[in-house]
Tab-separated table of C-alpha atoms in Angstrom:
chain	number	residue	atom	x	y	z
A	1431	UNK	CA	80.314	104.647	72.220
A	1432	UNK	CA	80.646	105.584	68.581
A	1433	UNK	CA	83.984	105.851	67.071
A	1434	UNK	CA	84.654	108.304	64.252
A	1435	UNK	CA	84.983	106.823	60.771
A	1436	UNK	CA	88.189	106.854	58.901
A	1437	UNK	CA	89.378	108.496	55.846
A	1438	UNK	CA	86.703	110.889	54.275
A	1439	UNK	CA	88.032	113.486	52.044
A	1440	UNK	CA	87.451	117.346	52.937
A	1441	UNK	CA	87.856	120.525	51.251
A	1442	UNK	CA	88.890	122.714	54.162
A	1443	UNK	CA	92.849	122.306	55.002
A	1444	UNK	CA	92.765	120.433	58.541
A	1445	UNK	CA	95.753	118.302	57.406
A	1446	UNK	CA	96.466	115.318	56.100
A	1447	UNK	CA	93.596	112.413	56.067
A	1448	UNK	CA	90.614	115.126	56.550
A	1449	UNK	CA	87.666	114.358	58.132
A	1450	UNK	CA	84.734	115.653	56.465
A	1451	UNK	CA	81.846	117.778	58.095
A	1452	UNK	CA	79.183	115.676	57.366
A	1453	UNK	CA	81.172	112.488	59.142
A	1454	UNK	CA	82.552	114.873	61.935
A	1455	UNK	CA	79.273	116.560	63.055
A	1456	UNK	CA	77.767	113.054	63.326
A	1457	UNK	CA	81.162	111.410	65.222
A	1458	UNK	CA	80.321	114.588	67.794
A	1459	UNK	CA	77.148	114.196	68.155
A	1460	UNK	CA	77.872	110.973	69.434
A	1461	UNK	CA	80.162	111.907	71.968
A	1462	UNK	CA	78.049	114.470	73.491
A	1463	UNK	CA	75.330	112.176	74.203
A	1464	UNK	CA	78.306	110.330	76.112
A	1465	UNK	CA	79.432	113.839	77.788
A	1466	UNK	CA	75.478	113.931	78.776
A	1467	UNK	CA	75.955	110.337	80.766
A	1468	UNK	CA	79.195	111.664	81.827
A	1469	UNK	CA	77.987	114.184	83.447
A	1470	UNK	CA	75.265	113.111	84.511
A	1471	UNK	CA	77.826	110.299	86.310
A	1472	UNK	CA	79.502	113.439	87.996
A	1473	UNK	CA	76.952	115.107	89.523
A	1474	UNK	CA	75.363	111.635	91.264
A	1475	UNK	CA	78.390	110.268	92.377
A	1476	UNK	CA	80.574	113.718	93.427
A	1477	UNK	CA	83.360	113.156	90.897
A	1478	UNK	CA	85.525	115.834	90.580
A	1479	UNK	CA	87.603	115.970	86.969
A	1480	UNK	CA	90.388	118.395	86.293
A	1481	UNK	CA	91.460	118.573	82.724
A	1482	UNK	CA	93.957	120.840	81.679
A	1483	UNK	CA	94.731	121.777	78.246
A	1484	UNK	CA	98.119	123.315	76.941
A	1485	UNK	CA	99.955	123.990	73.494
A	1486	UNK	CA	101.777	126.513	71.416
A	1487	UNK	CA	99.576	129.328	70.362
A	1488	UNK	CA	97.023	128.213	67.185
A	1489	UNK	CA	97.553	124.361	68.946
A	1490	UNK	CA	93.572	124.236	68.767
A	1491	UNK	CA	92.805	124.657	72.092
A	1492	UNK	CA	90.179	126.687	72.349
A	1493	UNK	CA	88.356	124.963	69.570
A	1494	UNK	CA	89.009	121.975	71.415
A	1495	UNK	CA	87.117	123.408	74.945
A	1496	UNK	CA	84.672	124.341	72.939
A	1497	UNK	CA	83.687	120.606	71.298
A	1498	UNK	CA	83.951	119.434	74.507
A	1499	UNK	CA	81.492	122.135	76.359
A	1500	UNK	CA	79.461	123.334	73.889
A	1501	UNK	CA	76.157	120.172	74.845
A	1502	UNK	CA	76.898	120.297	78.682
A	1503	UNK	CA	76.052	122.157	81.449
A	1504	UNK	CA	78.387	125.239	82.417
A	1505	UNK	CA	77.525	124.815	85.635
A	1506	UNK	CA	78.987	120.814	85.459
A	1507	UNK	CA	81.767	121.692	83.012
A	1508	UNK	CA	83.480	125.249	84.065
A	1509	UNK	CA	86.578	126.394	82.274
A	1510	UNK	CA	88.616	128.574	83.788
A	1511	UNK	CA	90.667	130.799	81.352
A	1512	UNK	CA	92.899	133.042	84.153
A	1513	UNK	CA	94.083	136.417	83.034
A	1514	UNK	CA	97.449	137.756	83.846
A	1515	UNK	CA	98.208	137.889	87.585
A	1516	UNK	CA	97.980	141.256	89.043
A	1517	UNK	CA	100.215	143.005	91.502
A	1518	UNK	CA	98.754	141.261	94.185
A	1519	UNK	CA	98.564	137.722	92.676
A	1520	UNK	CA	102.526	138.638	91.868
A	1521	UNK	CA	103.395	138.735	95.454
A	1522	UNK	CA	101.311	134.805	96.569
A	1523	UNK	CA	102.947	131.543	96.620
A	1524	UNK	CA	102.632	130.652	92.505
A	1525	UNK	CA	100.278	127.797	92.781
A	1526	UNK	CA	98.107	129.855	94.881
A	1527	UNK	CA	96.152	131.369	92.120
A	1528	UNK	CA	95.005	128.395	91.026
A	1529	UNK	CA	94.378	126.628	93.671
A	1530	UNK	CA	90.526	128.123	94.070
A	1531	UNK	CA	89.470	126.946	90.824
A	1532	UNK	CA	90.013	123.411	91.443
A	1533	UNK	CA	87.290	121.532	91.654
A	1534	UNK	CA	84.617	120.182	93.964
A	1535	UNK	CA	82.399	117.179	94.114
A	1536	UNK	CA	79.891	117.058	91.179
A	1537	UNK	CA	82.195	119.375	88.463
A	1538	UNK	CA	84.158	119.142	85.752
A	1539	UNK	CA	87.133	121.887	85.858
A	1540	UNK	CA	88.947	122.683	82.224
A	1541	UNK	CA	91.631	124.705	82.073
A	1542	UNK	CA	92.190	126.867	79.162
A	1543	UNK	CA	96.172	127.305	80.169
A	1544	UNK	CA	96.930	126.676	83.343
A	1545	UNK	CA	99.475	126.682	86.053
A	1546	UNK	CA	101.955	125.721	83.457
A	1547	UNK	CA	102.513	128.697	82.090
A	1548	UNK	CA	105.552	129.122	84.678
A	1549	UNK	CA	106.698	126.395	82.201
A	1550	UNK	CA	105.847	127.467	79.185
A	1551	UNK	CA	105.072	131.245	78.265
A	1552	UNK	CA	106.561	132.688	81.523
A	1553	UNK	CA	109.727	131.028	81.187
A	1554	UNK	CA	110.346	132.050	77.474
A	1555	UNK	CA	109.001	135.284	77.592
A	1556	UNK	CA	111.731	135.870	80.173
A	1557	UNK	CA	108.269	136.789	83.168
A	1558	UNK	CA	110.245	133.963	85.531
A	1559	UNK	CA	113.831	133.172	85.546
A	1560	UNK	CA	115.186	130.350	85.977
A	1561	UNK	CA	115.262	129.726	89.818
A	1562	UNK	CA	111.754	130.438	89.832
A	1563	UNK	CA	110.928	128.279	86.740
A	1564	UNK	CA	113.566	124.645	88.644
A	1565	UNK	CA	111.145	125.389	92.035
A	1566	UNK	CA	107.730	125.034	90.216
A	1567	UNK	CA	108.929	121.994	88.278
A	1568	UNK	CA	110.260	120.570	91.157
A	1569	UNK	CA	107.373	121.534	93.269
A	1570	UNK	CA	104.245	120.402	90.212
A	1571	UNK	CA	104.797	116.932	90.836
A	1572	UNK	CA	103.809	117.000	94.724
A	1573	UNK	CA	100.891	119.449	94.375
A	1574	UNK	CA	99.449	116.920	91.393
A	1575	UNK	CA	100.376	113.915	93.243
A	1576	UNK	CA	98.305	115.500	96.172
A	1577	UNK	CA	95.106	116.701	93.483
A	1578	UNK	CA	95.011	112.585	92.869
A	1579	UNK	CA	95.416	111.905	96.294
A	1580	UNK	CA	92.072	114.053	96.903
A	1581	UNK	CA	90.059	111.774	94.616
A	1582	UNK	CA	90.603	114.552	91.597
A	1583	UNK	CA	90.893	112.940	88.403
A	1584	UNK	CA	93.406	114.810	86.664
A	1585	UNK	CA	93.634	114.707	82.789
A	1586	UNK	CA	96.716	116.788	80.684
A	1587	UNK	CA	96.683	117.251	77.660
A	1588	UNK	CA	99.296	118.306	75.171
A	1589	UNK	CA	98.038	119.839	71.530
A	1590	UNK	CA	101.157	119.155	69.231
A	1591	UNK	CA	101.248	121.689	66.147
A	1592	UNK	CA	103.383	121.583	63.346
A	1593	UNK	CA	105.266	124.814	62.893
A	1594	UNK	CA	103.576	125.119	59.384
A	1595	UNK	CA	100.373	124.520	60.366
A	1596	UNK	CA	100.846	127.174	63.527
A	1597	UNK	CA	102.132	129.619	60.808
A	1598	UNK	CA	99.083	128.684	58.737
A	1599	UNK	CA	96.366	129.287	61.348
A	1600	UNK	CA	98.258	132.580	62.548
A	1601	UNK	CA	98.127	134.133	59.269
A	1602	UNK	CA	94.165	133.292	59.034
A	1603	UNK	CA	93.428	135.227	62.542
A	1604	UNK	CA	95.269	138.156	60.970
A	1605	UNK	CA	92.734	138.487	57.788
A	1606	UNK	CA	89.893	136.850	59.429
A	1607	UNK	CA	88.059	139.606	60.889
A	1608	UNK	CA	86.217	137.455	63.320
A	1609	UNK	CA	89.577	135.980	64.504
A	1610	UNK	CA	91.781	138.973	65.270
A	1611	UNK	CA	90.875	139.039	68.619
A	1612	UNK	CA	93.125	136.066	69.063
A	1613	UNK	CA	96.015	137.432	67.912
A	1614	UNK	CA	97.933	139.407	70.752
A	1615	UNK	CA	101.437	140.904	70.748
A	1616	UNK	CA	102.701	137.902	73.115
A	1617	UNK	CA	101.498	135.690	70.118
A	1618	UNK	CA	103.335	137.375	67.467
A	1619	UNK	CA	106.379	137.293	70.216
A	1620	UNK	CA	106.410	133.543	71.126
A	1621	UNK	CA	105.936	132.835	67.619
A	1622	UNK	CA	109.582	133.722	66.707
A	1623	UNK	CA	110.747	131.860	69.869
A	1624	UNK	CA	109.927	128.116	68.658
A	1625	UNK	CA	112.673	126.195	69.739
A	1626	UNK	CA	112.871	128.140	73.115
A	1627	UNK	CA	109.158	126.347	73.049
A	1628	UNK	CA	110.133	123.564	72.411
A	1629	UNK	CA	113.094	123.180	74.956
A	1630	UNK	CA	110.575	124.479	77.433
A	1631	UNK	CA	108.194	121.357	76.686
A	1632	UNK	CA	110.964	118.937	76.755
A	1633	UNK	CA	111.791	119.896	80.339
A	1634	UNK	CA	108.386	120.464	81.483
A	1635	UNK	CA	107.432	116.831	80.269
A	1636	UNK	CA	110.331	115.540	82.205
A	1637	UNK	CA	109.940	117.082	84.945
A	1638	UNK	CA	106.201	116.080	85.323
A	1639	UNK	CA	104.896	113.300	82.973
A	1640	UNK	CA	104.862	111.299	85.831
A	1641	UNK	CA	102.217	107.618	86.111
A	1642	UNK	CA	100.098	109.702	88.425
A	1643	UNK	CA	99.857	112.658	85.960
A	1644	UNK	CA	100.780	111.586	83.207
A	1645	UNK	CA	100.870	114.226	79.906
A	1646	UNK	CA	98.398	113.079	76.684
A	1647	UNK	CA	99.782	114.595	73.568
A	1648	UNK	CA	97.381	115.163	70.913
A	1649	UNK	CA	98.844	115.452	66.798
A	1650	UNK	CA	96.451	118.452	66.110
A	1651	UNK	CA	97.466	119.179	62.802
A	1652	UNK	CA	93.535	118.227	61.822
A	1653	UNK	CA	91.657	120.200	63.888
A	1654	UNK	CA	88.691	117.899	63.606
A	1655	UNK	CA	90.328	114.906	64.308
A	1656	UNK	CA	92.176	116.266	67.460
A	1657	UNK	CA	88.591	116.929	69.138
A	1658	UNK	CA	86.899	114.017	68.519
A	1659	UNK	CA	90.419	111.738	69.630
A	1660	UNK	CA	90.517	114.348	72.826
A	1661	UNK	CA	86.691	113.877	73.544
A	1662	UNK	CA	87.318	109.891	73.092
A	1663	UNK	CA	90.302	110.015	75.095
A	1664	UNK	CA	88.246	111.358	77.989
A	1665	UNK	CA	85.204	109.185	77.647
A	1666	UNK	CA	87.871	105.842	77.479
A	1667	UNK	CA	89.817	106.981	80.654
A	1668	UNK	CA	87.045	107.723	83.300
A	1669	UNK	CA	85.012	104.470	84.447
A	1670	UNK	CA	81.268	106.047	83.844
A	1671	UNK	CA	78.494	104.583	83.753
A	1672	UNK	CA	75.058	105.773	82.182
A	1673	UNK	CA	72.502	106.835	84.982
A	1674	UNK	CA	69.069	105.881	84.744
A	1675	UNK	CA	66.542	108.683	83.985
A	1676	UNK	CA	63.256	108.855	84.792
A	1677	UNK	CA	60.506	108.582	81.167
A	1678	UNK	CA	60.349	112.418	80.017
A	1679	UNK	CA	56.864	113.319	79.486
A	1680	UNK	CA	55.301	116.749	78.226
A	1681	UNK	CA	52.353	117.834	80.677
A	1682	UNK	CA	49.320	119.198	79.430
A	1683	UNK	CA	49.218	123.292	79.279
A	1684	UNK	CA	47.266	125.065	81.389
A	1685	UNK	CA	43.607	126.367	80.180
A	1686	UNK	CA	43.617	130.377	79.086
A	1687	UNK	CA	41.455	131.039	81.974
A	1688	UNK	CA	40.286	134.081	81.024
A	1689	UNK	CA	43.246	135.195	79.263
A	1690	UNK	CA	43.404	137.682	76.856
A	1691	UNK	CA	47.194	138.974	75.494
A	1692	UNK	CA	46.996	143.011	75.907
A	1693	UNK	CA	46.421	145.319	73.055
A	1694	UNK	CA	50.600	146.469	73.882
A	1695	UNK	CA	53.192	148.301	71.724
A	1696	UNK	CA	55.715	145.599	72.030
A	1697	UNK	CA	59.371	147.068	70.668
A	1698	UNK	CA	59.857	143.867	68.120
A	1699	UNK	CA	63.507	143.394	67.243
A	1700	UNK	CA	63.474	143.972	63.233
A	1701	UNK	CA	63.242	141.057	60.610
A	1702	UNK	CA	66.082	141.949	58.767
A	1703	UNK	CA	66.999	138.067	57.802
């Protein structure tokens, strides 16, 4: 597998050491010929991969997910981004939720956020107190340990932002028009609340960085860098191996036959680039 090079110099502020595009576009391309085999592994030998990605808001996850699916197959690699629980969901066991989306033989699950948000968001924001918040950590470590013990490769992963770089990225989705989407009022709440973050981390790491599950943080200051080190990560810790493919050949096209296209008013979509 090709490793990214070190050290390039880049105008766009990703942090210290920048990787340039040029050098980062090839480093990817790379891996996703190894996400490719990867997959490929998965769907002949019925792995099942759950990856879970959490952070502060602007961490870089979503840019992350989106490295890592954007050459695969949704129907291999399926994220699951859950929306907030409803009335209903309220009232079920916590884990329950979740629980569907796991996945089964042949797929890849990623979770954008996951069922440690009781950990994270829920407990800050004040949507769990505190009982509720000591029963899920207590409880995390025997539903993981029983994900591995059901042949589910699980994979956590921590983006670590600094809180100048958060602040940075924040302040971009608010004059970015194409970005204020991702800007919600619980963003602009949480982002007063950083130490209440980070407390929340400290005990959610403790309670379930455990050999079985272990957390992966990720520096992702440098945006670039942070995919291509997650997308390694990945490729290092499951044992795939390339599958053989059969020699792709282009068969000849069919004669016209006969065929003539019809005289029709097709409604062309304008050339306006």
């Amino acid at each position: 597998m090709t490793r990214p090079k070190q050290g390039a110099a880049d105008t766009v502020h990703n942090g210290k050491n920048a990787l340039g595009r040029k050098e980062y576009e090839a480093a990817l391309a790379d891996l996703h010929v190894e996400l490719v085999h990867l997959q490929d592994w998965v769907k002949a030998t019925g792995a099942k991969i759950c990856i879970v990605f959490e952070g502060r808001d602007g961490a870089g996850k979503g840019g992350a997910i989106k490295a890592l699916t954007e050459r695969v197959s949704p129907r291999v690699f399926r994220v699951v981004a859950l929306p907030a629980p409803t009335e209903r969901e309220k009232s079920q066991m916590y884990m329950q939720r979740y629980l569907p989306h796991f996945p089964a033989a042949g797929e890849v699950v990623i979770f954008d956020r996951s069922w440690y948000n009781r950990a994270g968001v829920e407990r800050v924001m004040g949507f769990a107190d505190e009982h509720q918040v000591d029963a899920f950590l207590r409880a995390v470590p025997l539903v993981e340990r029983a994900m591995v013990g059901s042949n589910v490769r699980l994979l956590k992963y921590w983006l670590e932002v600094s809180p100048e770089e958060q602040t940075r990225r924040l302040e971009q989705r608010i004059k970015d028009g194409r970005k204020t989407w991702k800007l919600t009022d619980m963003d602009l709440k949480s982002y007063s609340r950083w130490h209440d973050y980070s407390r929340a981390r400290d005990a959610m790491f403790e309670a379930s960085d455990t050999d079985f599950a272990p957390w992966h943080v990720v520096r992702s200051d440098n945006k670039r860098r942070a995919r291509l080190n997650i997308i390694s990560h990945l490729l290092d810790t499951v044992p795939y191996e390339p599958i053989p493919r059969k020699r792709i050949k282009l068969p000849a096209r069919q004669k016209a036959g006969g065929y003539r296209a019809p005289d029709y008013p097709y409604r062309y979509v304008p050339d306006r680039f």
